[in-house]
């Protein structure tokens, strides 16, 4: 084989601790390799299977990875291998791989697994020389496979690896923790108890910090940022006492398992419990979540992240030159990215080294700006009351309102906005029923505890509505703004809210009272508003769809059935495409592409052929506005007629269940992040530093786009509907569907 040609066979293995999403990654590697015409083998039980060889290395088909997308853990197993740590064991592993012509690997695991794989890669030429010298392999075999190519993905719930903003499994673990703490909150409030919850994270406080932010916890201890003072116990007690004085019925402290004080002494859950009980007489309980954080079905985010990484890992493997260093595949700034594998490992180890040397500022710096920003936000939100006023600045009257359909995370955003505004010395007002309430002068004033408990609450406590802004509405809203002496508006909502906000902005010349700062933040399950790649609420809706479709698929397998599932989204196919990829749909119909007769004919042929070949389940995801003629009932009738005796067909229109439920951890965190930055921008506009704008998540960062650009951006979307970042998932979804 020419040393610059791509490999003919690749292997995939999972190693180290299991994490939700590993199965999705394995499935993606197998199907991507097969689509590229490359044989693919699964190495069962990780490095141990590589050393054992035989049946532990199995050639895979697309069918072999069917039905594993939603499953937790790793179906190909993971195990420690003392033999692989030896030269003899790695030499045997090389011989076993060469029996199948494998000279390229995709390894899914933590930093230890990836380090071991890189050592194996570096030794490969020497190992082959030793095998030839021992007569174990033929010299021609060694000459045909002179190098081992390697790509890696990080499967870890701790989210502690450089080279990726999120590791596979971290989002699911955050779901488990958040669900548990939400449940604990209710019992804690009932008995006015304090709870201490320990979560995983030996050298990384991501799970502790983000779960505290997502659940409204009152304190969090993380390894990277110990308490600033030696008498932190007294500060903790004072915080609890202050909360009790203002009527807080429960107190909840989240502790990372690796938390420590500035002298390096461990801060354990039992130590915190003792401080609260002995110092304050608080009725305190400890909950150690343990390995429940690692188990269960993967979240929609982890399924899609793992699928994208697996797809790109194979293509990167096929692209790599024989002497190129191995690559880590991850996600950075909401884009799949590659980086030198060992550089990422070394920087990951650097954080642990800083913590061992009690260099906490350096550790925080390596974690990045988003981690630090989240920590500072938590410190503001956990206070029992706003900070004392600072002289010199003007106190503003700022109003927050919703518009459009309800979206999970709206209440979370309002809570963060209100508390940040109050903490900075401003008066915060809420507008009931959106722009209708602004028209009707229906406002209320918030205090610090008005939004207590809103962080996890679904729906929109302020209410929301859709209102077309005409001349009469402009007059009435201008009157309200004058009477209430409003200095700024924060709109958290969907497309109707953006259009209404722009209408006020555009009418400033004719209605001077409307010439106030306006900031719009995206909150809609449709993910269809301008100036953002992701909207608050979309992740919750996506997880709701995935949960329902998982159940539908289970019901269908036993009866040779095809389901046509309709999801919401209006003119956006975001939910259809992402839910289709996360559930393993064979066909996904979106408004951006529409539905053609030719496509339907091809699909009918493929579907009937698949069932003739033994398939027992079919799944079609259709966006509600994919086509005005080829509706969901039409597709049901078509497939039912053509399926004949081969299979029957059912339709499921999921409806408004997608807009309900408590927000996901991702939506809570992003809502909080957007609200804090949105308030900063709104206050800056009032000070003359900025202009009215739309806040959004662009390439993983919070960016602001002038509100004046709403019409142009909506026109651009209408002209080029597929020119949105998330539509890059389409070819990946097609490969996964086979």
XYZ file of C-alpha atoms in Angstrom:
738
model
C 0.000 0.000 0.000
C 1.280 3.461 -0.839
C 2.019 5.167 2.474
C 0.039 8.225 1.390
C -3.116 6.296 0.477
C -6.018 6.262 2.865
C -6.538 3.244 5.149
C -8.694 0.348 3.950
C -9.792 -0.677 7.458
C -10.264 1.300 10.644
C -10.982 0.296 14.210
C -13.117 2.017 16.816
C -12.983 1.472 20.557
C -14.272 3.002 23.765
C -11.999 3.200 26.777
C -11.887 4.544 30.307
C -15.058 5.457 32.155
C -18.261 5.153 30.157
C -20.273 8.232 29.284
C -23.672 8.777 27.646
C -23.253 9.380 23.926
C -20.472 6.866 23.354
C -22.876 4.597 21.469
C -23.907 7.466 19.218
C -20.219 8.074 18.482
C -19.589 4.399 17.662
C -22.646 4.336 15.403
C -21.457 7.460 13.596
C -17.959 6.074 13.065
C -19.301 2.799 11.649
C -21.821 4.345 9.273
C -19.507 7.110 8.103
C -16.719 4.653 7.350
C -19.058 2.334 5.449
C -20.432 5.274 3.459
C -16.840 6.142 2.524
C -16.169 2.584 1.361
C -13.896 1.662 4.263
C -14.174 -1.504 6.353
C -14.697 -0.800 10.028
C -14.100 -2.993 13.068
C -15.262 -2.526 16.640
C -12.715 -3.416 19.295
C -14.762 -4.765 22.184
C -13.702 -4.069 25.795
C -11.315 -1.287 24.838
C -7.578 -1.861 24.986
C -8.082 -5.226 26.667
C -9.950 -6.438 23.612
C -7.199 -5.121 21.392
C -4.657 -7.221 23.296
C -6.904 -10.290 23.483
C -7.804 -10.186 19.784
C -9.964 -12.948 18.334
C -13.687 -12.317 18.675
C -12.991 -9.047 20.520
C -12.265 -7.423 17.131
C -15.351 -7.669 14.955
C -16.196 -6.337 11.536
C -19.272 -4.118 11.703
C -22.220 -3.520 9.416
C -24.712 -0.693 9.475
C -27.258 -3.065 10.954
C -24.910 -3.872 13.861
C -25.190 -0.310 15.175
C -28.923 0.027 14.634
C -30.904 0.627 17.805
C -27.963 1.794 19.937
C -28.266 5.564 19.432
C -30.403 6.146 22.512
C -28.719 3.660 24.825
C -26.502 4.748 27.714
C -23.030 3.405 28.388
C -21.125 1.703 25.579
C -22.390 -1.463 23.896
C -18.883 -2.436 22.779
C -17.643 -2.284 26.358
C -14.723 -0.683 28.109
C -12.177 -2.262 30.440
C -8.809 -1.578 31.994
C -5.872 -3.513 30.609
C -2.663 -3.974 32.569
C -1.246 -5.923 29.624
C -1.656 -2.958 27.283
C 0.531 -0.963 29.667
C 3.414 -3.292 28.789
C 5.475 -3.341 25.610
C 4.611 -7.002 25.086
C 0.892 -6.253 25.337
C 1.054 -3.415 22.836
C 3.053 -5.606 20.459
C 0.338 -8.246 20.641
C -2.307 -5.566 20.089
C -0.534 -4.455 16.911
C -0.447 -8.042 15.639
C -4.152 -8.464 16.336
C -5.037 -5.284 14.454
C -2.935 -6.302 11.461
C -4.832 -9.586 11.192
C -7.719 -7.421 10.008
C -5.645 -4.910 8.052
C -6.354 -2.169 10.593
C -3.860 0.671 10.670
C -6.161 3.516 11.709
C -8.007 3.980 15.006
C -10.773 6.128 16.420
C -10.517 6.136 20.218
C -13.362 7.439 22.387
C -12.334 8.048 25.979
C -10.693 10.349 28.491
C -7.231 11.854 28.625
C -5.673 8.626 29.958
C -7.093 6.533 27.139
C -6.020 9.041 24.515
C -2.514 9.217 25.984
C -2.240 5.424 25.844
C -3.446 5.385 22.254
C -0.876 8.003 21.286
C 1.942 5.969 22.853
C 0.740 2.968 20.843
C 0.784 5.078 17.670
C 4.299 6.367 18.364
C 5.611 2.855 18.966
C 3.845 1.302 15.976
C 6.827 1.178 13.539
C 9.072 -0.390 16.199
C 6.381 -2.853 17.256
C 6.046 -3.997 13.654
C 9.804 -4.442 13.376
C 9.732 -6.625 16.473
C 6.829 -8.673 15.116
C 8.676 -9.230 11.828
C 11.848 -10.231 13.697
C 9.865 -12.725 15.763
C 8.255 -14.167 12.641
C 4.785 -13.185 13.846
C 3.949 -11.163 10.748
C 5.264 -11.176 7.215
C 7.560 -8.288 6.178
C 5.123 -7.471 3.366
C 2.362 -6.923 5.925
C 4.563 -4.558 7.909
C 5.535 -2.700 4.737
C 1.878 -2.283 3.795
C 0.985 -0.748 7.180
C 4.001 1.322 8.238
C 2.064 3.889 10.274
C -0.908 4.014 12.631
C -3.282 6.898 12.088
C -5.241 8.111 15.120
C -8.135 10.416 15.929
C -9.747 10.802 19.314
C -13.006 11.944 20.827
C -13.482 12.808 24.482
C -16.064 10.705 26.276
C -16.246 12.111 29.790
C -18.990 13.559 31.955
C -16.550 15.926 33.707
C -16.102 18.258 30.701
C -12.479 18.658 31.710
C -10.650 18.297 28.385
C -9.001 21.024 26.357
C -9.688 21.091 22.640
C -13.456 20.946 23.065
C -16.005 23.181 24.770
C -18.136 20.155 25.653
C -17.171 16.533 26.132
C -19.476 13.696 25.125
C -21.610 12.887 28.165
C -21.338 16.146 30.106
C -24.732 17.477 29.018
C -26.472 14.232 29.981
C -24.772 14.240 33.387
C -25.981 17.793 33.862
C -29.512 16.600 33.068
C -29.251 13.909 35.771
C -27.932 16.353 38.359
C -30.495 19.028 37.522
C -33.393 16.576 37.703
C -32.176 15.380 41.100
C -31.692 18.875 42.530
C -35.076 20.030 41.207
C -36.638 17.128 43.109
C -34.618 17.908 46.233
C -35.727 21.552 46.160
C -39.371 20.604 46.668
C -38.747 18.402 49.694
C -36.241 20.878 51.143
C -38.773 23.708 50.902
C -41.512 21.586 52.449
C -39.447 21.018 55.616
C -37.354 24.211 55.508
C -34.234 22.060 55.320
C -30.775 22.546 53.951
C -29.338 20.035 51.497
C -25.767 19.425 50.454
C -25.412 17.700 47.083
C -22.109 16.183 45.994
C -21.483 15.842 42.264
C -18.602 14.400 40.265
C -15.617 16.489 39.234
C -12.268 15.609 40.773
C -10.281 18.383 39.082
C -13.056 20.187 37.230
C -15.944 22.110 38.717
C -18.005 22.300 35.526
C -20.819 20.027 36.744
C -20.988 21.699 40.153
C -20.917 25.248 38.781
C -23.378 24.728 35.955
C -25.807 22.657 37.995
C -25.792 25.347 40.694
C -26.470 27.996 38.046
C -29.227 25.871 36.475
C -31.043 25.027 39.703
C -30.814 28.194 41.746
C -28.515 26.638 44.333
C -27.381 28.953 47.105
C -23.699 28.064 47.061
C -21.236 26.008 45.025
C -17.769 24.733 45.849
C -15.512 23.995 42.865
C -11.850 22.892 42.742
C -10.682 25.801 40.561
C -11.938 28.615 42.794
C -11.867 27.868 46.522
C -13.447 30.308 48.977
C -11.492 33.556 49.004
C -11.117 33.750 52.784
C -9.987 31.364 55.472
C -13.217 31.923 57.430
C -15.445 30.783 54.563
C -17.458 28.732 57.037
C -18.722 31.953 58.625
C -19.584 33.388 55.190
C -21.578 30.276 54.353
C -23.450 30.479 57.638
C -24.162 34.179 57.111
C -25.551 33.476 53.647
C -27.897 30.823 55.011
C -29.049 33.058 57.846
C -29.680 35.982 55.472
C -31.762 33.724 53.247
C -33.866 32.579 56.167
C -34.509 36.171 57.213
C -36.010 37.070 53.835
C -38.219 33.976 53.748
C -36.112 31.470 51.817
C -37.543 28.067 52.721
C -34.700 25.914 51.471
C -30.954 26.137 51.156
C -28.973 24.032 48.731
C -25.204 23.752 48.455
C -23.517 21.943 45.560
C -20.072 20.473 46.215
C -17.744 19.079 43.558
C -16.033 15.917 44.769
C -12.641 17.593 44.282
C -13.479 20.864 46.073
C -10.841 22.179 48.475
C -9.992 25.310 50.421
C -7.006 27.580 49.723
C -4.765 25.432 51.899
C -5.654 22.372 49.844
C -7.848 20.796 52.517
C -10.849 18.924 51.052
C -14.262 20.559 51.329
C -16.540 17.543 51.553
C -20.308 17.297 51.694
C -20.085 16.008 55.269
C -17.891 18.946 56.264
C -20.438 21.412 54.868
C -23.256 19.534 56.602
C -21.415 19.807 59.909
C -20.903 23.563 59.432
C -24.611 24.141 58.834
C -25.830 21.838 61.577
C -23.365 22.681 64.317
C -23.038 26.364 63.536
C -26.677 27.197 62.797
C -28.743 24.298 63.980
C -29.956 23.778 60.416
C -31.718 20.515 59.645
C -29.299 19.365 56.926
C -29.179 16.342 54.657
C -26.452 15.079 52.309
C -27.112 13.548 48.896
C -24.206 12.026 46.973
C -25.419 11.442 43.429
C -22.566 9.118 42.457
C -22.703 7.041 39.301
C -26.310 7.925 38.508
C -24.744 10.966 36.827
C -23.143 8.683 34.240
C -26.052 6.400 33.413
C -29.189 6.432 31.336
C -30.072 7.477 27.824
C -27.989 10.266 26.307
C -29.495 13.723 25.944
C -30.297 15.078 22.495
C -27.244 17.341 22.668
C -24.893 14.465 23.474
C -26.345 12.264 20.731
C -25.881 14.953 18.121
C -22.475 16.058 19.420
C -21.236 12.451 19.377
C -22.693 11.889 15.918
C -21.010 14.970 14.489
C -17.695 14.142 16.145
C -17.828 10.533 14.929
C -18.556 11.653 11.380
C -15.693 14.150 11.366
C -13.323 11.755 13.149
C -13.579 9.292 10.271
C -13.113 11.942 7.604
C -10.138 13.372 9.481
C -8.668 9.879 9.785
C -9.000 9.355 6.035
C -7.405 12.749 5.386
C -4.442 12.399 7.755
C -1.031 11.877 6.265
C 0.933 8.949 7.678
C 3.331 11.146 9.649
C 0.764 13.679 10.886
C 0.199 13.902 14.596
C -3.097 12.539 15.911
C -6.098 14.832 16.127
C -8.704 15.456 18.773
C -12.217 16.007 17.436
C -14.403 18.294 19.527
C -16.704 21.281 19.431
C -15.462 24.841 19.795
C -17.608 27.936 19.411
C -20.512 25.757 18.232
C -18.448 24.285 15.379
C -16.796 20.892 15.085
C -13.066 21.505 15.310
C -9.826 19.545 15.311
C -6.746 20.167 17.407
C -3.466 18.360 18.135
C -4.417 15.548 20.477
C -1.416 15.566 22.782
C -1.424 19.343 23.093
C -4.987 19.068 24.397
C -3.971 16.322 26.829
C -1.013 18.319 28.125
C -3.112 21.430 28.715
C -5.694 19.319 30.514
C -2.982 17.966 32.816
C -1.744 21.527 33.366
C -4.963 22.436 35.189
C -4.541 19.515 37.578
C -0.914 20.537 38.147
C -1.956 24.096 38.994
C -4.530 22.793 41.461
C -1.951 20.537 43.117
C 0.311 23.571 43.539
C -2.656 25.642 44.801
C -2.291 28.038 41.859
C -5.993 28.670 41.597
C -5.891 31.864 39.544
C -3.904 30.058 36.868
C -6.366 27.158 36.908
C -9.311 29.531 36.439
C -7.484 31.260 33.584
C -7.030 27.945 31.782
C -10.710 27.095 32.187
C -11.553 30.108 30.027
C -13.656 33.243 30.098
C -17.036 31.499 29.985
C -16.260 29.511 33.140
C -15.157 32.649 34.976
C -18.187 34.593 33.751
C -20.533 31.834 34.959
C -18.838 31.807 38.361
C -19.262 35.578 38.755
C -22.894 35.350 37.633
C -23.565 32.684 40.256
C -22.064 34.898 42.955
C -24.562 37.608 42.036
C -27.622 35.381 41.780
C -27.092 33.513 45.074
C -27.194 36.658 47.179
C -30.052 37.021 49.620
C -30.460 40.669 48.599
C -28.964 43.154 46.115
C -25.556 44.691 46.681
C -25.577 48.032 48.536
C -26.077 50.945 46.107
C -22.980 52.641 44.770
C -23.166 56.387 44.331
C -22.530 58.207 41.078
C -24.709 56.285 38.632
C -28.259 57.051 37.556
C -30.905 54.586 38.669
C -32.879 53.417 35.637
C -36.421 52.080 35.302
C -36.131 49.008 33.096
C -38.958 46.737 31.964
C -38.816 43.122 30.824
C -41.503 41.409 28.745
C -42.165 38.400 26.530
C -43.669 38.099 23.057
C -44.496 35.223 20.758
C -45.202 31.684 21.890
C -44.086 30.440 25.297
C -40.643 28.870 25.441
C -38.982 26.980 28.298
C -36.319 29.233 29.776
C -38.277 32.479 29.596
C -38.700 32.549 33.381
C -35.030 31.720 33.853
C -34.052 34.726 31.741
C -36.392 37.057 33.640
C -35.009 35.888 36.983
C -31.438 36.601 35.916
C -32.322 39.964 34.337
C -34.282 41.142 37.382
C -31.606 40.189 39.884
C -28.766 41.642 37.828
C -30.720 44.882 37.345
C -31.579 45.183 41.041
C -28.016 44.322 42.046
C -26.798 47.250 39.954
C -29.173 49.679 41.589
C -31.957 49.892 39.003
C -35.721 49.515 39.301
C -36.991 46.412 37.500
C -40.521 46.174 36.133
C -42.354 43.280 34.544
C -44.887 43.690 31.733
C -47.774 41.241 31.846
C -48.987 39.695 28.553
C -46.164 41.070 26.427
C -46.752 44.051 24.153
C -50.479 43.869 24.896
C -49.640 44.580 28.526
C -47.335 47.396 27.474
C -50.202 48.838 25.432
C -52.596 48.501 28.370
C -50.155 49.797 31.009
C -50.207 46.444 32.836
C -46.899 46.433 34.726
C -45.625 45.282 38.113
C -42.490 46.124 40.077
C -40.107 43.310 41.022
C -38.142 42.880 44.206
C -35.333 40.370 44.803
C -37.580 37.514 45.935
C -40.283 38.113 43.305
C -38.440 35.759 40.963
C -37.466 33.132 43.529
C -37.957 29.664 42.066
C -38.255 30.907 38.477
C -34.946 29.395 37.358
C -36.484 25.940 36.814
C -40.064 26.885 36.018
C -41.451 26.251 32.536
C -43.839 28.549 30.712
C -43.861 32.328 31.120
C -44.986 33.696 34.478
C -45.332 37.201 33.042
C -47.468 35.892 30.225
C -46.843 36.329 26.538
C -48.799 37.275 23.434
C -48.539 38.131 19.770
C -49.512 41.673 18.832
C -49.343 43.316 15.434
C -48.191 46.876 16.072
C -50.325 49.475 14.320
C -50.832 53.207 14.784
C -53.202 52.784 17.728
C -50.786 50.416 19.470
C -47.897 52.810 18.960
C -49.852 55.656 20.544
C -50.871 53.555 23.559
C -47.406 52.080 24.101
C -45.812 55.532 23.890
C -48.244 56.740 26.552
C -47.359 53.824 28.841
C -43.636 54.458 28.444
C -44.134 58.113 29.379
C -46.367 57.383 32.357
C -44.083 54.650 33.686
C -40.943 56.716 32.947
C -39.297 53.701 31.350
C -35.635 53.979 30.458
C -35.336 50.717 28.557
C -37.033 47.494 27.411
C -35.710 43.935 27.498
C -37.773 41.675 25.240
C -37.308 37.924 25.731
C -39.263 36.077 23.071
C -39.734 34.890 19.526
C -40.123 36.289 16.046
C -43.325 38.206 16.851
C -41.426 39.997 19.611
C -38.578 40.956 17.293
C -41.029 42.366 14.760
C -42.897 44.304 17.448
C -39.672 45.655 18.959
C -38.489 46.782 15.533
C -41.828 48.499 14.945
C -41.282 50.569 18.113
C -37.694 51.272 17.075
C -38.778 52.395 13.604
C -41.431 54.758 15.007
C -39.064 56.803 17.167
C -39.287 59.902 14.966
C -43.077 60.080 15.037
C -43.310 59.007 18.707
C -40.383 60.485 20.695
C -41.381 58.498 23.803
C -40.411 55.318 21.942
C -36.828 56.503 21.617
C -35.591 54.319 24.460
C -33.070 51.460 24.470
C -34.484 48.100 23.400
C -32.692 44.745 23.582
C -34.207 41.549 22.190
C -33.147 38.111 23.431
C -34.104 34.890 21.591
C -36.582 32.574 23.332
C -38.498 30.324 20.947
C -38.544 26.598 20.326
C -38.543 27.285 16.572
C -34.994 28.683 16.592
C -36.007 31.023 13.774
C -35.138 34.523 14.983
C -32.355 36.625 13.446
C -28.887 37.306 14.867
C -28.523 34.034 16.772
C -27.636 30.418 16.030
C -29.512 29.046 19.041
C -32.629 30.190 20.860
C -33.596 29.591 24.461
C -36.248 26.854 24.559
C -35.127 24.922 21.489
C -32.995 22.472 23.466
C -35.868 21.676 25.833
C -38.232 21.116 22.916
C -35.644 18.934 21.218
C -35.251 16.745 24.299
C -39.026 16.492 24.621
C -39.304 15.304 21.019
C -36.457 12.826 21.435
C -37.994 11.366 24.593
C -41.354 10.876 22.874
C -39.857 9.426 19.710
C -37.741 6.978 21.730
C -40.982 5.634 23.210
C -42.653 5.544 19.808
C -39.769 3.528 18.395
C -40.012 1.011 21.214
C -43.693 0.490 20.474
C -43.055 0.085 16.753
C -40.279 -2.510 16.744
C -42.502 -5.402 17.709
C -45.056 -4.807 14.966
C -43.174 -3.977 11.720
C -44.363 -0.420 11.660
C -43.372 2.940 10.227
C -44.111 6.124 12.143
C -44.533 9.557 10.614
C -43.870 12.087 13.379
C -44.731 15.761 12.959
C -42.791 18.318 14.997
C -43.211 22.058 15.437
C -40.972 24.783 14.093
C -43.178 26.855 11.763
C -41.004 27.827 8.795
C -37.829 26.505 10.451
C -36.707 22.909 10.130
C -34.322 23.100 13.072
C -36.326 20.823 15.358
C -37.056 18.377 12.532
C -33.431 18.036 11.451
C -31.859 17.880 14.902
C -34.513 15.543 16.339
C -34.290 13.350 13.254
C -30.542 13.004 13.710
C -30.901 12.370 17.465
C -33.510 9.640 16.989
C -32.170 7.903 13.895
C -34.868 8.889 11.403
C -34.605 7.466 7.881
C -36.159 10.568 6.327
C -36.386 14.152 7.525
C -38.588 16.682 5.755
C -37.911 20.385 6.369
C -39.459 23.651 5.099
C -36.046 24.783 3.856
C -36.020 21.995 1.251
C -39.702 21.216 0.900
C -41.054 17.879 -0.331
C -41.118 16.811 -3.966
C -42.943 13.983 -5.687
C -39.627 12.522 -6.833
C -38.358 12.463 -3.244
C -41.514 10.716 -2.066
C -41.269 8.080 -4.782
C -37.650 7.388 -3.869
C -38.533 7.176 -0.191
C -41.375 4.729 -0.806
C -39.036 2.485 -2.801
C -36.336 2.619 -0.119
C -38.808 2.004 2.683
C -40.476 -1.008 1.101
C -37.099 -2.480 0.134
C -35.831 -2.096 3.694
C -38.829 -3.888 5.159
C -38.492 -6.667 2.587
C -34.912 -7.114 3.796
C -36.005 -7.603 7.390
C -36.269 -4.084 8.787
C -38.866 -3.889 11.552
C -39.039 -0.145 12.174
C -39.316 2.965 10.025
C -39.181 6.551 11.242
C -39.976 9.722 9.322
C -39.714 13.181 10.900
C -41.698 15.955 9.224
C -41.618 19.643 10.139
C -45.119 21.068 10.455
C -44.651 23.460 7.517
C -42.458 21.239 5.350
C -45.049 21.366 2.541
C -48.612 22.630 2.344
C -49.715 19.788 0.026
C -47.721 16.784 1.245
C -49.023 16.950 4.798
C -48.495 14.452 7.589
C -51.864 12.737 6.922
C -50.929 12.580 3.225
C -47.614 10.872 4.021
C -49.382 8.460 6.363
C -51.895 7.510 3.685
C -49.207 7.163 1.007
C -46.933 4.925 3.048
C -49.855 2.880 4.357
C -51.060 2.195 0.817
C -47.600 1.325 -0.525
C -46.626 -0.686 2.556
C -49.356 -3.223 1.878
C -48.723 -6.375 3.883
C -45.076 -5.475 4.516
C -45.668 -2.882 7.229
C -48.321 -0.633 8.638
C -48.035 3.096 9.295
C -48.987 5.376 12.160
C -48.798 9.145 12.463
C -47.935 11.095 15.597
C -48.385 14.864 15.795
C -46.570 15.834 18.974
C -48.142 19.278 19.246
C -47.756 21.696 22.144
C -46.094 19.202 24.452
C -42.956 20.541 22.756
C -43.462 23.998 24.292
C -44.066 22.721 27.803
C -42.045 21.272 30.631
C -39.268 22.677 32.747
C -36.318 24.046 30.790
C -33.326 21.819 30.150
C -30.011 22.634 31.868
C -28.657 23.951 28.564
C -31.598 26.353 28.174
C -31.350 27.514 31.780
C -27.643 28.239 31.468
C -27.965 30.001 28.117
C -31.000 31.992 29.288
C -29.042 33.170 32.313
C -25.987 33.982 30.238
C -27.992 35.904 27.637
C -29.981 37.801 30.259
C -26.884 38.948 32.131
C -25.184 40.117 28.949
C -28.459 41.580 27.684
C -28.823 43.693 30.818
C -25.233 44.869 30.478
C -25.968 45.955 26.922
C -29.287 47.588 27.803
C -27.689 49.612 30.583
C -24.890 50.505 28.163
C -27.410 51.765 25.594
C -29.012 53.955 28.247
C -25.579 55.378 28.997
C -25.013 56.092 25.304
C -22.352 53.399 24.854
C -24.345 51.056 22.607
C -27.410 51.006 20.371
C -30.643 49.006 20.543
C -29.833 45.483 19.547
C -30.600 41.793 19.252
C -28.535 39.596 21.523
C -27.731 36.089 20.422
C -25.363 33.159 20.467
C -23.070 33.408 17.463
C -20.174 30.949 17.143
C -20.514 30.120 20.824
C -20.329 33.728 21.996
C -22.931 36.268 23.022
C -22.976 38.884 20.277
C -25.182 41.927 19.675
C -26.529 42.978 16.290
C -28.238 46.357 15.700
C -32.028 46.125 15.954
C -32.249 48.121 12.752
C -31.087 45.039 10.825
C -34.196 42.938 11.581
C -35.864 43.421 8.141
C -32.660 42.777 6.188
C -31.839 39.631 8.147
C -35.361 38.242 7.777
C -35.211 38.908 4.033
C -31.858 37.167 3.783
C -33.275 34.130 5.576
C -36.273 34.029 3.226
C -34.026 34.203 0.138
C -31.487 31.611 1.362
C -33.287 29.410 3.895
C -30.549 26.761 4.050
C -27.781 29.298 4.718
C -28.017 28.786 8.476
C -25.236 27.076 10.454
C -27.383 24.218 11.754
C -28.277 23.107 8.227
C -24.729 21.798 7.882
C -26.071 18.789 9.794
C -28.068 17.654 6.750
C -25.319 15.581 5.046
C -24.439 13.973 8.379
C -28.064 13.033 9.001
C -28.257 11.534 5.506
C -25.178 9.374 6.120
C -26.534 8.211 9.469
C -29.815 7.226 7.802
C -27.877 5.020 5.396
